[in-house]
Coordinates of C-alpha atoms in Angstrom, one line a residue:
M1 CA 114.0 83.1 74.8
Q2 CA 113.3 81.1 78.4
H3 CA 114.7 83.7 81.4
K4 CA 112.8 86.0 79.5
N5 CA 110.0 84.5 80.0
R6 CA 111.2 83.0 83.6
L7 CA 111.4 87.4 84.0
Q8 CA 108.1 87.7 82.7
G9 CA 106.5 85.0 85.1
I10 CA 108.1 86.4 88.1
L11 CA 106.7 90.2 87.5
K12 CA 103.7 88.8 86.4
V13 CA 103.1 87.5 90.4
Q14 CA 100.9 89.3 93.2
G15 CA 101.6 89.1 96.5
K16 CA 98.8 88.6 98.1
G17 CA 97.9 92.6 99.4
G18 CA 97.6 92.7 95.2
S19 CA 101.8 94.2 94.4
R20 CA 104.8 93.1 92.9
M21 CA 108.0 93.1 92.5
S22 CA 108.5 96.9 92.3
G23 CA 112.3 96.0 90.5
L24 CA 114.3 93.4 88.1
V25 CA 118.4 93.1 89.1
G26 CA 120.6 91.9 86.3
S27 CA 123.7 91.3 86.5
G28 CA 124.6 92.2 89.8
T29 CA 127.6 93.1 91.3
L30 CA 128.6 89.2 92.7
G31 CA 127.8 86.1 91.2
E32 CA 128.3 85.6 87.5
N33 CA 128.4 88.7 86.9
S34 CA 132.7 88.8 87.9
Y35 CA 132.8 85.6 85.4
L36 CA 130.8 87.8 82.3
S37 CA 133.2 90.1 79.5
T38 CA 132.1 92.9 79.1
K39 CA 130.3 92.2 75.5
Q40 CA 128.2 89.0 76.8
R41 CA 127.5 91.0 80.6
L42 CA 125.7 94.2 78.3
S43 CA 124.2 92.0 75.8
L44 CA 122.4 90.1 79.0
L45 CA 121.5 93.7 80.6
K46 CA 119.3 94.5 76.1
S47 CA 117.1 91.7 77.0
L48 CA 116.4 92.9 80.5
S49 CA 115.9 95.7 79.6
E50 CA 113.2 95.2 77.3
V51 CA 111.1 92.8 79.8
A52 CA 111.7 95.6 82.1
K53 CA 110.6 97.8 80.1
E54 CA 107.6 96.1 79.6
Y55 CA 106.6 95.6 82.9
N56 CA 107.3 99.5 83.9
V57 CA 110.1 98.8 86.0
P58 CA 113.7 99.8 86.3
L59 CA 116.3 97.5 85.6
I60 CA 119.1 97.6 87.7
S61 CA 122.8 96.7 87.7
G62 CA 125.9 96.5 89.4
A63 CA 129.0 98.7 88.7
S64 CA 132.5 97.2 90.8
A65 CA 136.1 98.8 89.9
K66 CA 139.5 99.7 91.1
T67 CA 139.4 103.2 89.9
K68 CA 137.5 105.9 89.8
E69 CA 138.0 106.3 85.7
E70 CA 137.1 102.3 85.2
L71 CA 133.4 103.1 87.1
V72 CA 133.1 105.6 84.8
K73 CA 133.1 103.4 81.8
I74 CA 131.2 100.7 83.3
I75 CA 128.3 103.0 84.3
E76 CA 128.7 104.0 81.2
G77 CA 128.1 101.6 79.6
L78 CA 125.4 100.1 81.3
A79 CA 123.7 103.3 80.5
T80 CA 123.6 102.8 76.9
V81 CA 121.7 98.8 77.2
G82 CA 118.9 100.3 79.3
V83 CA 120.1 100.4 82.7
D84 CA 118.3 102.8 85.3
T85 CA 120.0 102.2 88.5
V86 CA 123.6 101.2 88.9
M87 CA 124.6 100.1 92.8
V88 CA 128.3 100.9 93.1
M89 CA 130.1 99.2 95.2
P90 CA 133.1 100.0 97.1
P91 CA 136.7 99.7 94.9
K92 CA 137.4 97.1 95.0
T93 CA 141.5 97.1 96.3
K94 CA 143.9 95.8 98.9
I95 CA 144.3 99.0 100.7
V96 CA 141.5 101.1 102.4
P97 CA 140.2 103.6 100.8
S98 CA 140.5 107.2 102.7
E99 CA 136.8 108.7 103.7
K100 CA 137.9 111.3 101.5
E101 CA 138.7 108.9 98.3
M102 CA 136.1 106.9 99.4
Y103 CA 134.2 110.1 99.1
E104 CA 135.7 110.8 95.3
Y105 CA 134.8 107.0 94.5
Y106 CA 131.1 108.0 94.7
A107 CA 131.6 111.5 93.9
L108 CA 132.6 110.6 90.4
S109 CA 130.1 108.2 89.9
E110 CA 127.1 110.1 90.5
A111 CA 128.5 112.8 88.2
T112 CA 128.6 110.2 85.5
A113 CA 124.9 108.7 86.5
K114 CA 123.5 112.8 85.9
D115 CA 126.0 112.6 82.7
V116 CA 123.7 109.9 81.0
D117 CA 120.7 109.8 83.0
V118 CA 121.0 107.2 85.4
K119 CA 120.8 106.8 89.4
I120 CA 123.1 104.6 91.4
M121 CA 122.5 103.1 95.0
P122 CA 125.8 102.9 96.9
Y123 CA 125.9 99.2 97.6
N124 CA 127.6 98.6 101.7
N125 CA 128.8 95.4 102.0
P126 CA 130.9 94.3 104.8
D127 CA 129.6 91.2 105.2
A128 CA 131.2 90.1 101.9
A129 CA 135.2 89.5 101.6
G130 CA 136.8 92.0 99.3
Y131 CA 134.8 95.3 100.4
H132 CA 135.3 97.3 102.3
A133 CA 132.6 98.8 105.0
L134 CA 131.2 102.6 103.7
S135 CA 130.6 104.3 107.5
T136 CA 127.3 105.6 108.8
D137 CA 128.7 109.3 107.8
L138 CA 130.3 108.9 104.7
L139 CA 126.5 106.7 103.6
L140 CA 124.6 110.1 105.1
R141 CA 126.4 112.2 103.2
L142 CA 125.9 110.8 99.5
S143 CA 122.5 109.3 100.2
V144 CA 121.7 112.8 99.6
M145 CA 123.6 113.2 96.0
P146 CA 120.0 114.1 93.2
K147 CA 121.4 111.2 91.8
V148 CA 120.9 108.5 94.6
S149 CA 117.5 106.7 95.0
A150 CA 118.5 104.6 97.7
L151 CA 121.2 102.8 100.1
K152 CA 121.1 99.3 99.8
I153 CA 122.5 98.1 102.9
S154 CA 123.5 94.1 103.1
T155 CA 124.5 92.7 106.1
I156 CA 122.5 90.1 109.1
D157 CA 123.9 93.6 111.4
V158 CA 120.3 95.4 110.8
S159 CA 121.4 98.4 114.1
I160 CA 123.7 99.4 111.1
I161 CA 119.8 100.9 109.0
E162 CA 119.0 101.8 112.1
T163 CA 121.4 104.1 112.7
L164 CA 121.3 105.7 109.5
M165 CA 117.6 105.8 110.0
L166 CA 117.8 108.0 113.1
E167 CA 120.2 110.9 111.6
N168 CA 117.4 111.0 108.9
K169 CA 114.0 109.9 108.7
D170 CA 113.7 110.1 105.0
L171 CA 115.9 107.9 103.8
K172 CA 115.0 104.7 101.3
I173 CA 117.9 101.7 102.5
L174 CA 116.6 98.7 100.5
A175 CA 118.1 95.3 102.9
G176 CA 120.3 93.1 100.3
V177 CA 120.2 89.7 102.8
D178 CA 116.6 87.6 102.7
T179 CA 117.2 86.2 106.2
V180 CA 116.6 89.8 108.2
T181 CA 113.8 90.8 105.9
V182 CA 111.3 91.4 108.3
H183 CA 114.1 92.9 110.9
A184 CA 115.4 95.3 108.3
G185 CA 112.0 96.8 108.0
L186 CA 111.3 97.2 111.5
A187 CA 114.8 98.9 111.7
G188 CA 113.3 101.1 108.7
A189 CA 114.2 99.8 105.7
C190 CA 111.4 100.9 102.4
G191 CA 111.8 97.5 100.8
G192 CA 115.2 94.7 99.7
I193 CA 116.3 93.0 97.0
T194 CA 115.9 89.8 97.1
G195 CA 118.0 86.0 95.6
V196 CA 114.8 84.0 97.0
G197 CA 112.1 86.1 95.9
C198 CA 113.1 84.7 92.2
I199 CA 112.4 81.6 93.6
F200 CA 109.7 82.2 95.4
P201 CA 107.9 85.5 94.9
K202 CA 104.2 85.7 95.8
A203 CA 105.6 84.7 99.2
S204 CA 108.9 87.0 99.6
I205 CA 106.0 90.4 97.8
T206 CA 104.0 89.1 100.5
M207 CA 105.7 89.5 103.1
Q208 CA 107.5 92.9 102.3
E209 CA 103.7 93.7 102.0
Y210 CA 103.5 92.5 105.5
V211 CA 106.3 94.1 106.6
L212 CA 105.2 97.2 104.8
N213 CA 101.9 97.1 107.0
G214 CA 103.6 96.8 110.1
E215 CA 101.7 93.2 110.0
W216 CA 105.0 91.4 112.1
A217 CA 104.2 88.1 113.2
K218 CA 102.6 87.7 109.5
A219 CA 105.7 88.7 107.9
N220 CA 108.0 86.5 110.6
K221 CA 105.6 83.5 109.9
I222 CA 106.9 83.5 105.8
S223 CA 110.4 84.4 106.8
Q224 CA 110.1 81.2 109.0
A225 CA 108.3 79.1 106.0
L226 CA 111.2 80.3 103.7
N227 CA 114.2 80.4 105.9
S228 CA 115.8 77.0 105.0
L229 CA 116.4 78.4 101.8
S230 CA 117.1 82.6 103.1
Y231 CA 120.8 80.5 104.4
L232 CA 122.0 80.4 101.0
D233 CA 121.2 84.8 100.6
A234 CA 124.3 85.0 103.0
Q235 CA 126.3 83.0 101.5
P236 CA 129.5 83.0 99.4
L237 CA 128.1 80.9 96.8
L238 CA 125.4 82.3 97.1
M239 CA 124.5 82.3 93.1
E240 CA 125.3 79.0 92.0
Y241 CA 123.3 78.2 95.4
L242 CA 120.2 79.5 94.5
K243 CA 120.9 79.4 90.6
L244 CA 120.4 75.2 91.7
A245 CA 117.4 75.8 94.0
M246 CA 115.3 77.6 91.1
G247 CA 116.3 75.0 88.1
I248 CA 114.9 73.0 90.8
H249 CA 111.6 74.9 90.9
Q250 CA 111.6 74.8 87.1
N251 CA 112.1 70.8 87.0
D252 CA 115.7 72.3 85.4
V253 CA 118.2 70.9 87.0
V254 CA 120.7 71.2 84.4
G255 CA 120.4 74.2 83.7
G256 CA 120.3 75.3 86.9
L257 CA 124.0 73.6 87.6
R258 CA 125.2 75.8 84.9
T259 CA 127.6 77.9 86.1
F260 CA 130.9 80.2 85.0
G261 CA 131.3 80.0 88.6
K262 CA 131.9 76.8 91.2
K263 CA 131.0 73.7 90.2
L264 CA 128.7 72.3 93.3
T265 CA 129.6 69.3 95.2
Q266 CA 127.2 66.8 95.0
H267 CA 126.7 66.8 98.9
Q268 CA 125.8 71.2 98.5
I269 CA 123.4 69.8 95.6
D270 CA 121.6 67.8 98.4
D271 CA 121.7 70.8 100.7
V272 CA 120.3 73.2 98.2
N273 CA 117.6 70.3 97.2
A274 CA 116.7 69.6 100.7
R275 CA 116.6 72.3 102.2
Y276 CA 114.2 73.7 99.1
M277 CA 111.5 71.4 99.3
L278 CA 111.7 72.1 103.5
A279 CA 111.0 76.0 101.6
K280 CA 108.1 74.7 99.3
K281 CA 106.6 72.5 101.8
R282 CA 105.9 75.3 104.5
L283 CA 104.9 77.9 101.7
E284 CA 102.0 75.6 100.4
V285 CA 100.8 75.6 103.9
L286 CA 100.6 79.3 104.0
D287 CA 99.1 79.6 100.2
L288 CA 101.8 81.0 99.5
I289 CA 102.9 79.2 96.3
S290 CA 102.5 81.0 93.2

């Protein structure tokens, strides 16, 4: 019940331009998702789907597998609990797949999505250890598949986004790293999937409103205010860090430190707290604390 209340609180928040979050991501591909059993994960997502329906936003989750067959089972399972869109990571294999193998992996995921009536979002995260990068040629081929809703590009190198947009100006691309929201918008991204936005939703939504309106100076001012915390979104322990920051924000530090993942050291805890306090102080000046 507590996580539902917090999600409802986030989805209620409006930016200064009146818009709200347009989607809900639950159990993405990185972070604690790796530690949950299939039963735990599907139970969580079923609960989240009720909140997503209440606020009329799509529920998005992640899928990562070693084989095409395993991927099919994951997508089918996610569809049974109300997931609308599946972010599909490249195969988790030690050997780099060929372009042909990579295409077949995604083609089967798209065909499965069609069968179970969900959409997919190819997820390119070249900066994450253990995940193979998708070439721009492959991303362009995947983007035209009927069940592909958008491409998620998680990297600080936004030139990848610009390269894709130069080939197809109608592409829908979502940025996946909070530190580059403004730069990704300049390169052509139409939005982003945010972690910091769960802590400071009014600031995150308002920044995206400014990006979409081309008000770059205003957007950049918010980006700079968030930067101390946004930095954590690009770190290997992003889930543990941002969960703690959320706990600090909600006056629930104990809950913020509760994790199936790696336990944070006192030095890391102190660093997250200092970063949170700095961002909060800056956002209060801008009247962006919800």
